[in-house]
Amino acid sequence: MAEATPTTPALEPVYDELKRVAGLLRVEQQEDLEQYRIRNAKSTIAERVHRGLSWYPVKISKEDIGFGGKLVLELERPSGQSQQLHLFQVGKNAALFGNVPGRAGTDKPTLQGVVTSVRRNKITLATNKEDLPDWVEEGGKLGLDLTFDEVSYREMELALQKVQGAYGRLAELRDTLLGHRPAEYKSAEQTEKLYYPNPLNASQTAAVQHVLAAKDVAIIHGPPGTGKTTTLVQAILETIRRERRVLVCAPSNTAVDLLTEKLAERGVNVIRMGNPSRVSDLLLEHTLDAQVMTHKHYPEMRSLRQTAEQYRQMAGQYKRNYGWEERQQRQNLKEQAHQLLQESDQLEKYITEDLLEKVQVITCTLVGAANRAIRHLTYETVFIDEAAQALEPGCWIPITKTERVVLAGDHCQLPPTVKSDKAAAQGLRETLFEKCITRQPETAKMLEVQYRMHEDIMRFSSDQFYGGKLQADERVRRADLHAYDVRFAPEPGAVEFIDTAGCGFEELGILDSPSVANPEEANLLLRRLVELLQDYHPDDHDHDHDQHPLSIGVIAPYRAQINHLKDRVEDIPELHELLLKRQLSIGTVDSFQGQERDVIAITLTRSNAASDIGFLADVRRMNVGMTRARRKLLMVGDSATLSSHPFYRDFVNYVEDIGAYRTAWEFQQ
């Protein structure tokens, strides 16, 4: 993918473009809902727990009353499940269900609600009922299901409507981001010098200065391994010296968590809105809930709620067989409880506002920017990380609250996930980051020094996607497996492509499935991997292995090929041992996004007479796969099939030029 050209393509009118995006979002929502219904109908409770969509079993550890007298439940899962990952977060819709004997599937009784807090093993669910339904007492186990996420779609739709009808500053930002208004920057004389001493390289420093100079939009373009997060954190530090409070967002909880940790480590007063996906003490300490609990007025708020709960329990004693006096007493107790709860809610609101008034950085997901506690806030600057993986409507949510925006990411890596093929084909996969950097290239500063991979691994990606501008830092430039441990042979180098053309390794289709496998190619890849590792012994502590055990990733583009690889590794003791030690992992490119390994081994899988390469034609995905490797990139594929595409034809030429081309005939047993 070449750099953006200076010529700007013809742009459709702003209102028409946003209207089209809104229509595509509705198509995506419908497809998402349909897939959710199918998954929900077919999956077992155990499968839903494994996918992070359910907690099961749970018990009700506490009952409370919230706004409008509605029941609020604290639900607790067994402590042994505390490390099990899940997708619950504040603001998500969820339903308590009863696994009641004799009632299953869609017939299982449910109590709908909204998640209001999440801790390690506890979730608070604000329900839409005033009392517990009878089925809760029927003896079956209880569970909690995430229900369809209408909240995210609603917030994205509202943001699009706001941007469509925008005037003033928001209209200027909208027009700049979509290429209808030139971005403005302060002159070098007007831009303040950097305050914090930092270890940044020249291109990283230029990116931070670019952020400080931007009046509207700045983009930090971070190719693989170039220190995008480090640069972004430095830009945030410089910005909060000049501004009272900033908002930092990302589409994924994982990215938000990482930024929160990095900022906290630098001593920034940061509050993490929503539910962290990483369960670490550092992150939990910076959640809004944890900050509220350490506030000086928290004991008073807690006392009010405890008294209200006592009155509510006393009122609950008058459930049956009571007369007029008991009814009055119950009503009085309920009113007193309600009044105390209103007082505690007001106090909580004051505590929250006090905390948010003093905070330097608020971090959250894109949709989290519409959280009830911060919905009313505005900011001079909003930072959006992973912007090249975020749906455009999601990015508009925080942008509606700011004077200027900083986007960070890389549009040459994985695009956002779009469930509807129709919406993807018609443009929903094109991000705001991509539109802005293509239509206004001057908004971006690219980071040019990478600290991850050997120069030979980097070079092809640099030439194909980044205009040949990437440079390998001296510490990694020649760091191959031999540099990691001298017992590894120095040849045939950091990159190796084994060509299966002419060997008869034909791909195999699977009935009624788009997935493809190529068992012979997979077996060759694993044999070569064993050969490479023959002198490496994971339990040998005589060598200083660069202070970390060797890490290996095996990547395949298709689920059927991955399943075959996993089955075969079970039968190869050397690899199975590494798998058990978590030094070897097998998955799709998507599962390795944002990660790196010492060795990456890729089976390209496709081999057919029609030269059909399927979605291998999405070369951004292959860019991600190749650039996960630090010291060794091993690839196996059929050049006769692959070379129908110019990207793979160029790759075969590249490996020939650097002496990294081999043929599968060399490895035939």
Coordinates of N, CA, C and O in Angstrom, one line a residue, residues 543-628:
H543 N 22.6 -20.6 29.4 CA 22.7 -19.4 28.5 C 21.8 -18.3 28.9 O 20.7 -18.6 29.4
D544 N 22.2 -17.1 28.8 CA 21.4 -15.9 29.1 C 20.6 -15.7 27.8 O 21.0 -15.0 26.9
H545 N 19.3 -16.2 27.8 CA 18.5 -16.1 26.6 C 17.9 -14.7 26.5 O 16.6 -14.6 26.6
D546 N 18.7 -13.7 26.4 CA 18.2 -12.3 26.3 C 17.1 -12.0 27.4 O 16.2 -11.2 27.1
Q547 N 17.3 -12.6 28.5 CA 16.4 -12.4 29.7 C 14.9 -12.8 29.4 O 14.1 -12.4 30.2
H548 N 14.6 -13.5 28.4 CA 13.3 -14.0 28.2 C 13.3 -15.3 27.5 O 14.2 -15.5 26.6
P549 N 12.4 -16.3 27.8 CA 12.4 -17.5 27.0 C 12.0 -17.3 25.6 O 11.2 -16.4 25.3
L550 N 12.5 -18.1 24.7 CA 12.1 -18.0 23.3 C 10.6 -18.1 23.1 O 9.9 -19.0 23.7
S551 N 10.0 -17.2 22.3 CA 8.6 -17.2 22.1 C 8.3 -17.5 20.6 O 9.0 -16.9 19.7
I552 N 7.3 -18.3 20.3 CA 7.1 -18.7 18.9 C 5.6 -18.6 18.6 O 4.7 -19.0 19.4
G553 N 5.2 -18.0 17.5 CA 3.9 -17.9 17.1 C 3.7 -18.6 15.7 O 4.5 -18.4 14.8
V554 N 2.7 -19.5 15.6 CA 2.4 -20.2 14.4 C 1.0 -19.6 13.9 O 0.0 -19.6 14.6
I555 N 1.1 -19.1 12.7 CA -0.1 -18.4 12.1 C -0.6 -19.0 10.9 O 0.2 -19.5 10.0
A556 N -1.9 -19.2 10.8 CA -2.6 -19.7 9.6 C -3.8 -18.8 9.3 O -4.4 -18.3 10.2
P557 N -4.1 -18.6 8.0 CA -5.3 -17.7 7.7 C -6.6 -18.3 7.9 O -7.6 -17.6 7.9
Y558 N -6.7 -19.7 8.0 CA -8.0 -20.4 8.0 C -8.1 -21.2 9.3 O -7.1 -21.9 9.7
R559 N -9.3 -21.3 9.8 CA -9.6 -22.0 11.0 C -9.3 -23.5 10.8 O -8.8 -24.2 11.7
A560 N -9.6 -24.1 9.7 CA -9.4 -25.5 9.4 C -7.9 -25.8 9.5 O -7.5 -26.8 10.0
Q561 N -7.1 -24.9 8.9 CA -5.6 -25.1 9.0 C -5.1 -25.0 10.4 O -4.2 -25.8 10.8
I562 N -5.6 -24.1 11.2 CA -5.2 -23.9 12.6 C -5.6 -25.2 13.4 O -4.8 -25.7 14.2
N563 N -6.8 -25.7 13.1 CA -7.2 -27.0 13.8 C -6.2 -28.1 13.5 O -5.8 -28.9 14.4
H564 N -5.8 -28.2 12.2 CA -4.9 -29.3 11.8 C -3.5 -29.1 12.5 O -2.9 -30.0 13.1
L565 N -3.0 -27.8 12.6 CA -1.8 -27.5 13.2 C -1.8 -27.9 14.7 O -0.9 -28.5 15.3
K566 N -2.9 -27.6 15.4 CA -3.0 -27.9 16.8 C -3.0 -29.4 17.1 O -2.4 -29.9 18.0
D567 N -3.7 -30.1 16.2 CA -3.7 -31.6 16.3 C -2.3 -32.2 16.1 O -1.9 -33.0 16.9
R568 N -1.6 -31.7 15.1 CA -0.3 -32.2 14.8 C 0.7 -31.9 15.9 O 1.6 -32.7 16.2
V569 N 0.6 -30.7 16.5 CA 1.6 -30.3 17.5 C 1.5 -31.3 18.7 O 2.5 -31.5 19.4
E570 N 0.3 -31.8 19.0 CA 0.1 -32.7 20.1 C 1.0 -34.0 19.9 O 1.4 -34.6 20.9
D571 N 1.3 -34.3 18.6 CA 2.1 -35.5 18.3 C 3.6 -35.2 18.2 O 4.4 -36.1 17.8
I572 N 4.0 -34.0 18.3 CA 5.4 -33.6 18.2 C 6.0 -33.2 19.5 O 5.7 -32.0 20.0
P573 N 6.7 -34.0 20.2 CA 7.1 -33.8 21.6 C 7.8 -32.4 21.8 O 7.5 -31.7 22.8
E574 N 8.7 -32.1 20.9 CA 9.5 -30.9 21.1 C 8.6 -29.6 21.1 O 8.8 -28.7 21.8
L575 N 7.6 -29.6 20.2 CA 6.7 -28.5 20.1 C 5.6 -28.5 21.1 O 5.2 -27.5 21.7
H576 N 5.1 -29.7 21.5 CA 4.1 -29.9 22.5 C 4.6 -29.4 23.8 O 3.9 -28.7 24.6
E577 N 5.9 -29.6 24.1 CA 6.5 -29.1 25.4 C 6.4 -27.6 25.4 O 6.1 -27.0 26.4
L578 N 6.8 -27.0 24.3 CA 6.8 -25.5 24.2 C 5.3 -25.0 24.4 O 5.1 -23.9 24.9
L579 N 4.4 -25.7 23.8 CA 3.0 -25.3 23.9 C 2.5 -25.3 25.4 O 1.9 -24.4 25.8
L580 N 2.9 -26.4 26.1 CA 2.5 -26.5 27.5 C 3.2 -25.4 28.3 O 2.6 -24.9 29.4
K581 N 4.4 -25.0 27.9 CA 5.1 -23.9 28.7 C 4.7 -22.5 28.2 O 5.2 -21.5 28.7
R582 N 3.7 -22.5 27.4 CA 3.2 -21.2 26.8 C 4.2 -20.4 26.0 O 4.1 -19.2 25.9
Q583 N 5.2 -21.1 25.5 CA 6.2 -20.4 24.7 C 5.8 -20.5 23.2 O 6.4 -19.8 22.4
L584 N 4.8 -21.4 22.9 CA 4.3 -21.5 21.5 C 2.8 -21.3 21.5 O 2.1 -21.8 22.4
S585 N 2.4 -20.5 20.6 CA 0.9 -20.3 20.4 C 0.5 -20.4 18.9 O 1.4 -20.1 18.1
I586 N -0.7 -20.8 18.7 CA -1.2 -21.0 17.3 C -2.5 -20.3 17.1 O -3.4 -20.4 18.0
G587 N -2.6 -19.5 16.1 CA -3.8 -18.8 15.9 C -3.8 -18.0 14.6 O -2.9 -18.1 13.7
T588 N -4.9 -17.2 14.4 CA -5.0 -16.4 13.2 C -4.2 -15.1 13.4 O -3.8 -14.8 14.5
V589 N -4.1 -14.3 12.3 CA -3.4 -13.1 12.4 C -4.1 -12.2 13.5 O -3.4 -11.6 14.3
D590 N -5.4 -12.2 13.5 CA -6.1 -11.3 14.4 C -5.7 -11.6 15.9 O -5.7 -10.7 16.7
S591 N -5.5 -12.8 16.2 CA -5.1 -13.2 17.6 C -3.8 -12.7 18.0 O -3.4 -12.7 19.2
F592 N -2.9 -12.3 17.0 CA -1.6 -11.8 17.3 C -1.5 -10.3 17.2 O -0.4 -9.8 17.4
Q593 N -2.6 -9.6 16.9 CA -2.5 -8.2 16.7 C -2.0 -7.5 18.0 O -2.5 -7.9 19.1
G594 N -1.1 -6.6 17.9 CA -0.5 -5.9 19.0 C 0.5 -6.7 19.8 O 1.0 -6.3 20.9
Q595 N 0.8 -7.9 19.3 CA 1.8 -8.8 20.0 C 3.1 -9.0 19.2 O 3.1 -8.5 18.0
E596 N 4.0 -9.6 19.7 CA 5.2 -10.0 19.0 C 5.8 -11.3 19.5 O 5.5 -11.7 20.6
R597 N 6.6 -12.0 18.7 CA 7.2 -13.2 19.0 C 8.7 -13.3 18.5 O 8.9 -12.6 17.5
D598 N 9.5 -14.0 19.1 CA 10.9 -14.2 18.5 C 10.8 -14.8 17.2 O 11.5 -14.4 16.2
V599 N 10.0 -15.9 17.1 CA 9.8 -16.6 15.8 C 8.3 -16.6 15.4 O 7.5 -16.8 16.2
I600 N 8.1 -16.2 14.2 CA 6.7 -16.3 13.6 C 6.8 -17.2 12.4 O 7.7 -17.1 11.5
A601 N 6.0 -18.3 12.4 CA 5.9 -19.2 11.3 C 4.5 -19.2 10.7 O 3.5 -19.3 11.4
I602 N 4.4 -18.9 9.4 CA 3.1 -18.7 8.7 C 3.0 -19.7 7.6 O 3.8 -19.8 6.7
T603 N 1.8 -20.4 7.6 CA 1.5 -21.3 6.5 C 0.4 -20.5 5.7 O -0.7 -20.2 6.2
L604 N 0.7 -20.2 4.4 CA -0.2 -19.4 3.6 C -1.4 -20.2 3.1 O -2.4 -19.7 2.6
T605 N -1.3 -21.5 3.1 CA -2.4 -22.5 2.9 C -2.9 -22.6 1.5 O -3.1 -23.8 1.0
R606 N -3.1 -21.5 0.8 CA -3.8 -21.6 -0.5 C -2.9 -22.2 -1.6 O -1.7 -21.8 -1.7
S607 N -3.4 -23.2 -2.3 CA -2.7 -23.9 -3.4 C -3.7 -24.5 -4.3 O -4.3 -25.5 -4.0
N608 N -4.0 -23.9 -5.5 CA -5.0 -24.4 -6.4 C -4.7 -24.0 -7.8 O -4.0 -23.0 -8.1
A609 N -5.3 -24.7 -8.8 CA -5.0 -24.5 -10.2 C -5.6 -23.1 -10.7 O -5.1 -22.5 -11.6
A610 N -6.6 -22.6 -9.9 CA -7.3 -21.4 -10.3 C -6.5 -20.1 -9.8 O -6.9 -19.0 -10.1
S611 N -5.4 -20.3 -9.1 CA -4.7 -19.2 -8.5 C -5.6 -18.3 -7.6 O -5.4 -17.1 -7.5
D612 N -6.6 -18.9 -6.9 CA -7.5 -18.2 -6.0 C -6.8 -18.1 -4.6 O -6.6 -19.1 -4.0
I613 N -6.6 -16.9 -4.2 CA -6.0 -16.8 -2.9 C -6.9 -16.3 -1.8 O -6.6 -16.1 -0.6
G614 N -8.2 -16.1 -2.1 CA -9.2 -15.8 -1.1 C -8.9 -14.5 -0.4 O -8.4 -13.5 -1.0
F615 N -9.1 -14.5 0.9 CA -8.9 -13.2 1.6 C -7.4 -13.0 2.0 O -7.1 -12.0 2.7
L616 N -6.5 -13.9 1.5 CA -5.1 -13.5 1.5 C -4.8 -12.2 0.7 O -3.8 -11.5 0.9
A617 N -5.8 -11.9 -0.1 CA -5.7 -10.6 -0.9 C -5.8 -9.4 0.0 O -5.4 -8.3 -0.4
D618 N -6.3 -9.5 1.2 CA -6.3 -8.4 2.2 C -4.9 -8.4 2.8 O -4.5 -8.9 3.8
V619 N -4.0 -7.6 2.0 CA -2.6 -7.6 2.4 C -2.2 -6.9 3.7 O -1.2 -7.2 4.3
R620 N -3.2 -6.1 4.2 CA -2.9 -5.5 5.5 C -2.8 -6.5 6.6 O -2.1 -6.4 7.5
R621 N -3.7 -7.6 6.4 CA -3.6 -8.7 7.4 C -2.3 -9.4 7.4 O -1.7 -9.8 8.4
M622 N -1.7 -9.6 6.2 CA -0.4 -10.2 6.0 C 0.7 -9.3 6.6 O 1.7 -9.8 7.1
N623 N 0.5 -8.0 6.4 CA 1.5 -7.1 7.0 C 1.6 -7.3 8.5 O 2.7 -7.3 9.1
V624 N 0.4 -7.4 9.1 CA 0.4 -7.7 10.6 C 1.1 -9.0 10.9 O 2.0 -9.0 11.8
G625 N 0.8 -10.0 10.2 CA 1.4 -11.4 10.5 C 2.9 -11.3 10.4 O 3.6 -11.8 11.3
M626 N 3.4 -10.8 9.3 CA 4.9 -10.8 9.0 C 5.6 -9.9 10.1 O 6.7 -10.3 10.5
T627 N 5.0 -8.8 10.5 CA 5.7 -7.9 11.4 C 5.5 -8.3 12.9 O 5.9 -7.5 13.8
R628 N 5.0 -9.4 13.2 CA 4.9 -9.9 14.6 C 6.3 -10.5 15.0 O 6.6 -10.6 16.1

